[in-house]
DNA sequence: CCTACCGATCGGTAGG
DNA sequence: CCTACCGATCGGTAGG
């Protein structure tokens, strides 16, 4: 991880002019891409946001698409780590246990890396970069669907709904976090992870217990 | 409702040239907006899709933004009807019953009007048209959250998760349908509505019964 | 000579 | 419904 300073004026380095590094530009770009949409955001918008000129941005970055690609790779790396950490090395744990852990870890990644994941979930496949991201995302979806299928086969989950449908609805709920979650809002990370897990596995209805 | 002909070559009207009407152009536009994103779709793309020239499109349509606004209004009208039909006229039904019906009706609207609703769910607020749509959408979200709160207060739903959080996760799951549902796919409308309702209220876990 | 930038403008394309 | 265009703005780069 790079140092994550709070947003604000560019840090002064040495006695030169204020300077941004690649990471700071990427953060600002992702924030803008999410607020306005990738295509609706111009490099001029990004420059204005940073208080730079457009050419100054190209001193740090090779293209708009590269910024997108890096954000998507960040999100995909985190999600892949979450899925492989929880779903790999079966043996000693049931599919049901691994699925619960994947859900919890996914929520944590969504919350911790919300901007990048939000961008990922909106990708349409309009370029090579986007198509590559969609392919990695499909791989993740397949892993998750397989895990759900295992948990159903194991007898831990209801079998009156097709596993692929269960998987889509479950991770549809998880992914919907990016639409409203705000790190400074009323709910902290653990609370959201608990709520998602509880509702997904036990339902909204009041418990019989 | 206008006549909904299957997609295909433009219908011949009388002895003139092949002609599109506003509704046909709107359908094609919404399909493109969803496939590539609104901003990434040019009016030239739409013209090519329809086999027309760009100016020919402007014979039927006043602006790109107007096409967006009409699609968003369609989606919002349908969703508003679903919510008011199910949640209004309380008296004889519990909040829990009304909530279940809203969920079911919402799923049906999403499936029946998927292209327009998909567009709605991706709106970022980049223009007056989009801001107006977001405002109507917020009104719907508030109605849904109130209904969930009533059902919790009634004792029908679990009270260990804040009602606003429950509402967001529940309709996050419902709305995620637009990301993958295909009318020609393996699941029909009723099956999806049943699955969503069952999973949402009773959870993924196998029943004790 | 480096870094971090600027004013101006490139070739193309947007909506209309 | 087309050919022929407009004002503006796009992502990206020139020299200094």
mmCIF file with all atom_site columns, N, CA, C and O in Angstrom, chain B residues 4 9 14-16 24 34 42-43 51 90 104 107-108 139 146 148 152 169 179:
data_model
loop_
_atom_site.group_PDB
_atom_site.id
_atom_site.type_symbol
_atom_site.label_atom_id
_atom_site.label_alt_id
_atom_site.label_comp_id
_atom_site.label_asym_id
_atom_site.label_entity_id
_atom_site.label_seq_id
_atom_site.pdbx_PDB_ins_code
_atom_site.Cartn_x
_atom_site.Cartn_y
_atom_site.Cartn_z
_atom_site.occupancy
_atom_site.B_iso_or_equiv
_atom_site.pdbx_formal_charge
_atom_site.auth_seq_id
_atom_site.auth_comp_id
_atom_site.auth_asym_id
_atom_site.auth_atom_id
_atom_site.pdbx_PDB_model_num
ATOM 1  N N  . UNK B 1 4   ? -45.594 -3.107 -29.636 1.00 0.00 ? 4   UNK B N  1
ATOM 2  C CA . UNK B 1 4   ? -44.221 -3.557 -29.470 1.00 0.00 ? 4   UNK B CA 1
ATOM 3  C C  . UNK B 1 4   ? -43.919 -4.624 -30.494 1.00 0.00 ? 4   UNK B C  1
ATOM 4  O O  . UNK B 1 4   ? -44.217 -5.792 -30.303 1.00 0.00 ? 4   UNK B O  1
ATOM 5  N N  . UNK B 1 9   ? -35.913 -5.172 -39.281 1.00 0.00 ? 9   UNK B N  1
ATOM 6  C CA . UNK B 1 9   ? -35.843 -4.095 -40.263 1.00 0.00 ? 9   UNK B CA 1
ATOM 7  C C  . UNK B 1 9   ? -37.002 -3.141 -40.063 1.00 0.00 ? 9   UNK B C  1
ATOM 8  O O  . UNK B 1 9   ? -38.048 -3.521 -39.540 1.00 0.00 ? 9   UNK B O  1
ATOM 9  N N  . UNK B 1 14  ? -46.981 2.590  -46.044 1.00 0.00 ? 14  UNK B N  1
ATOM 10 C CA . UNK B 1 14  ? -47.486 3.120  -47.304 1.00 0.00 ? 14  UNK B CA 1
ATOM 11 C C  . UNK B 1 14  ? -46.479 2.874  -48.414 1.00 0.00 ? 14  UNK B C  1
ATOM 12 O O  . UNK B 1 14  ? -45.793 1.857  -48.423 1.00 0.00 ? 14  UNK B O  1
ATOM 13 N N  . UNK B 1 15  ? -46.339 3.816  -49.295 1.00 0.00 ? 15  UNK B N  1
ATOM 14 C CA . UNK B 1 15  ? -45.412 3.605  -50.404 1.00 0.00 ? 15  UNK B CA 1
ATOM 15 C C  . UNK B 1 15  ? -44.142 4.443  -50.252 1.00 0.00 ? 15  UNK B C  1
ATOM 16 O O  . UNK B 1 15  ? -43.352 4.579  -51.165 1.00 0.00 ? 15  UNK B O  1
ATOM 17 N N  . UNK B 1 16  ? -43.936 5.048  -49.103 1.00 0.00 ? 16  UNK B N  1
ATOM 18 C CA . UNK B 1 16  ? -42.756 5.881  -48.888 1.00 0.00 ? 16  UNK B CA 1
ATOM 19 C C  . UNK B 1 16  ? -41.530 5.044  -48.568 1.00 0.00 ? 16  UNK B C  1
ATOM 20 O O  . UNK B 1 16  ? -41.520 3.831  -48.777 1.00 0.00 ? 16  UNK B O  1
ATOM 21 N N  . UNK B 1 24  ? -39.714 3.475  -31.820 1.00 0.00 ? 24  UNK B N  1
ATOM 22 C CA . UNK B 1 24  ? -38.708 2.532  -32.304 1.00 0.00 ? 24  UNK B CA 1
ATOM 23 C C  . UNK B 1 24  ? -37.308 3.098  -32.118 1.00 0.00 ? 24  UNK B C  1
ATOM 24 O O  . UNK B 1 24  ? -36.365 2.373  -31.759 1.00 0.00 ? 24  UNK B O  1
ATOM 25 N N  . UNK B 1 34  ? -27.506 1.393  -22.921 1.00 0.00 ? 34  UNK B N  1
ATOM 26 C CA . UNK B 1 34  ? -27.186 0.372  -21.935 1.00 0.00 ? 34  UNK B CA 1
ATOM 27 C C  . UNK B 1 34  ? -25.944 -0.425 -22.322 1.00 0.00 ? 34  UNK B C  1
ATOM 28 O O  . UNK B 1 34  ? -25.153 -0.798 -21.461 1.00 0.00 ? 34  UNK B O  1
ATOM 29 N N  . UNK B 1 42  ? -22.838 7.820  -29.357 1.00 0.00 ? 42  UNK B N  1
ATOM 30 C CA . UNK B 1 42  ? -23.064 9.030  -30.142 1.00 0.00 ? 42  UNK B CA 1
ATOM 31 C C  . UNK B 1 42  ? -24.340 8.888  -30.964 1.00 0.00 ? 42  UNK B C  1
ATOM 32 O O  . UNK B 1 42  ? -24.821 7.786  -31.213 1.00 0.00 ? 42  UNK B O  1
ATOM 33 N N  . UNK B 1 43  ? -24.854 10.017 -31.348 1.00 0.00 ? 43  UNK B N  1
ATOM 34 C CA . UNK B 1 43  ? -26.033 9.977  -32.206 1.00 0.00 ? 43  UNK B CA 1
ATOM 35 C C  . UNK B 1 43  ? -25.688 9.323  -33.547 1.00 0.00 ? 43  UNK B C  1
ATOM 36 O O  . UNK B 1 43  ? -26.559 8.751  -34.203 1.00 0.00 ? 43  UNK B O  1
ATOM 37 N N  . UNK B 1 51  ? -29.630 2.296  -39.481 1.00 0.00 ? 51  UNK B N  1
ATOM 38 C CA . UNK B 1 51  ? -29.498 2.400  -40.927 1.00 0.00 ? 51  UNK B CA 1
ATOM 39 C C  . UNK B 1 51  ? -29.964 3.748  -41.447 1.00 0.00 ? 51  UNK B C  1
ATOM 40 O O  . UNK B 1 51  ? -30.423 3.851  -42.587 1.00 0.00 ? 51  UNK B O  1
ATOM 41 N N  . UNK B 1 90  ? -53.293 1.330  3.163   1.00 0.00 ? 90  UNK B N  1
ATOM 42 C CA . UNK B 1 90  ? -52.852 0.394  4.188   1.00 0.00 ? 90  UNK B CA 1
ATOM 43 C C  . UNK B 1 90  ? -54.024 -0.377 4.794   1.00 0.00 ? 90  UNK B C  1
ATOM 44 O O  . UNK B 1 90  ? -54.458 -1.368 4.273   1.00 0.00 ? 90  UNK B O  1
ATOM 45 N N  . UNK B 1 104 ? -42.293 -8.131 -4.996  1.00 0.00 ? 104 UNK B N  1
ATOM 46 C CA . UNK B 1 104 ? -42.729 -8.912 -6.156  1.00 0.00 ? 104 UNK B CA 1
ATOM 47 C C  . UNK B 1 104 ? -43.015 -8.021 -7.357  1.00 0.00 ? 104 UNK B C  1
ATOM 48 O O  . UNK B 1 104 ? -42.567 -8.272 -8.477  1.00 0.00 ? 104 UNK B O  1
ATOM 49 N N  . UNK B 1 107 ? -39.814 -6.618 -8.914  1.00 0.00 ? 107 UNK B N  1
ATOM 50 C CA . UNK B 1 107 ? -39.137 -7.599 -9.763  1.00 0.00 ? 107 UNK B CA 1
ATOM 51 C C  . UNK B 1 107 ? -39.826 -7.666 -11.119 1.00 0.00 ? 107 UNK B C  1
ATOM 52 O O  . UNK B 1 107 ? -39.169 -7.684 -12.165 1.00 0.00 ? 107 UNK B O  1
ATOM 53 N N  . UNK B 1 108 ? -41.147 -7.660 -11.093 1.00 0.00 ? 108 UNK B N  1
ATOM 54 C CA . UNK B 1 108 ? -41.864 -7.754 -12.361 1.00 0.00 ? 108 UNK B CA 1
ATOM 55 C C  . UNK B 1 108 ? -41.620 -6.542 -13.254 1.00 0.00 ? 108 UNK B C  1
ATOM 56 O O  . UNK B 1 108 ? -41.452 -6.667 -14.469 1.00 0.00 ? 108 UNK B O  1
ATOM 57 N N  . UNK B 1 139 ? -37.475 9.676  -4.030  1.00 0.00 ? 139 UNK B N  1
ATOM 58 C CA . UNK B 1 139 ? -38.807 9.605  -3.460  1.00 0.00 ? 139 UNK B CA 1
ATOM 59 C C  . UNK B 1 139 ? -39.233 8.143  -3.320  1.00 0.00 ? 139 UNK B C  1
ATOM 60 O O  . UNK B 1 139 ? -39.758 7.728  -2.276  1.00 0.00 ? 139 UNK B O  1
ATOM 61 N N  . UNK B 1 146 ? -39.609 3.549  4.300   1.00 0.00 ? 146 UNK B N  1
ATOM 62 C CA . UNK B 1 146 ? -40.674 3.725  5.290   1.00 0.00 ? 146 UNK B CA 1
ATOM 63 C C  . UNK B 1 146 ? -41.464 2.428  5.467   1.00 0.00 ? 146 UNK B C  1
ATOM 64 O O  . UNK B 1 146 ? -41.844 2.059  6.582   1.00 0.00 ? 146 UNK B O  1
ATOM 65 N N  . UNK B 1 148 ? -40.361 -0.614 4.965   1.00 0.00 ? 148 UNK B N  1
ATOM 66 C CA . UNK B 1 148 ? -39.520 -1.547 5.729   1.00 0.00 ? 148 UNK B CA 1
ATOM 67 C C  . UNK B 1 148 ? -39.568 -1.196 7.218   1.00 0.00 ? 148 UNK B C  1
ATOM 68 O O  . UNK B 1 148 ? -39.719 -2.074 8.075   1.00 0.00 ? 148 UNK B O  1
ATOM 69 N N  . UNK B 1 152 ? -40.758 -3.565 10.331  1.00 0.00 ? 152 UNK B N  1
ATOM 70 C CA . UNK B 1 152 ? -39.931 -3.852 11.508  1.00 0.00 ? 152 UNK B CA 1
ATOM 71 C C  . UNK B 1 152 ? -40.695 -3.483 12.778  1.00 0.00 ? 152 UNK B C  1
ATOM 72 O O  . UNK B 1 152 ? -40.757 -4.261 13.739  1.00 0.00 ? 152 UNK B O  1
ATOM 73 N N  . UNK B 1 169 ? -30.239 -2.982 1.315   1.00 0.00 ? 169 UNK B N  1
ATOM 74 C CA . UNK B 1 169 ? -29.754 -4.297 0.901   1.00 0.00 ? 169 UNK B CA 1
ATOM 75 C C  . UNK B 1 169 ? -30.834 -5.058 0.136   1.00 0.00 ? 169 UNK B C  1
ATOM 76 O O  . UNK B 1 169 ? -30.562 -5.702 -0.871  1.00 0.00 ? 169 UNK B O  1
ATOM 77 N N  . UNK B 1 179 ? -28.573 -6.385 -14.016 1.00 0.00 ? 179 UNK B N  1
ATOM 78 C CA . UNK B 1 179 ? -27.215 -6.647 -14.473 1.00 0.00 ? 179 UNK B CA 1
ATOM 79 C C  . UNK B 1 179 ? -27.083 -7.958 -15.235 1.00 0.00 ? 179 UNK B C  1
ATOM 80 O O  . UNK B 1 179 ? -26.143 -8.141 -15.994 1.00 0.00 ? 179 UNK B O  1
#
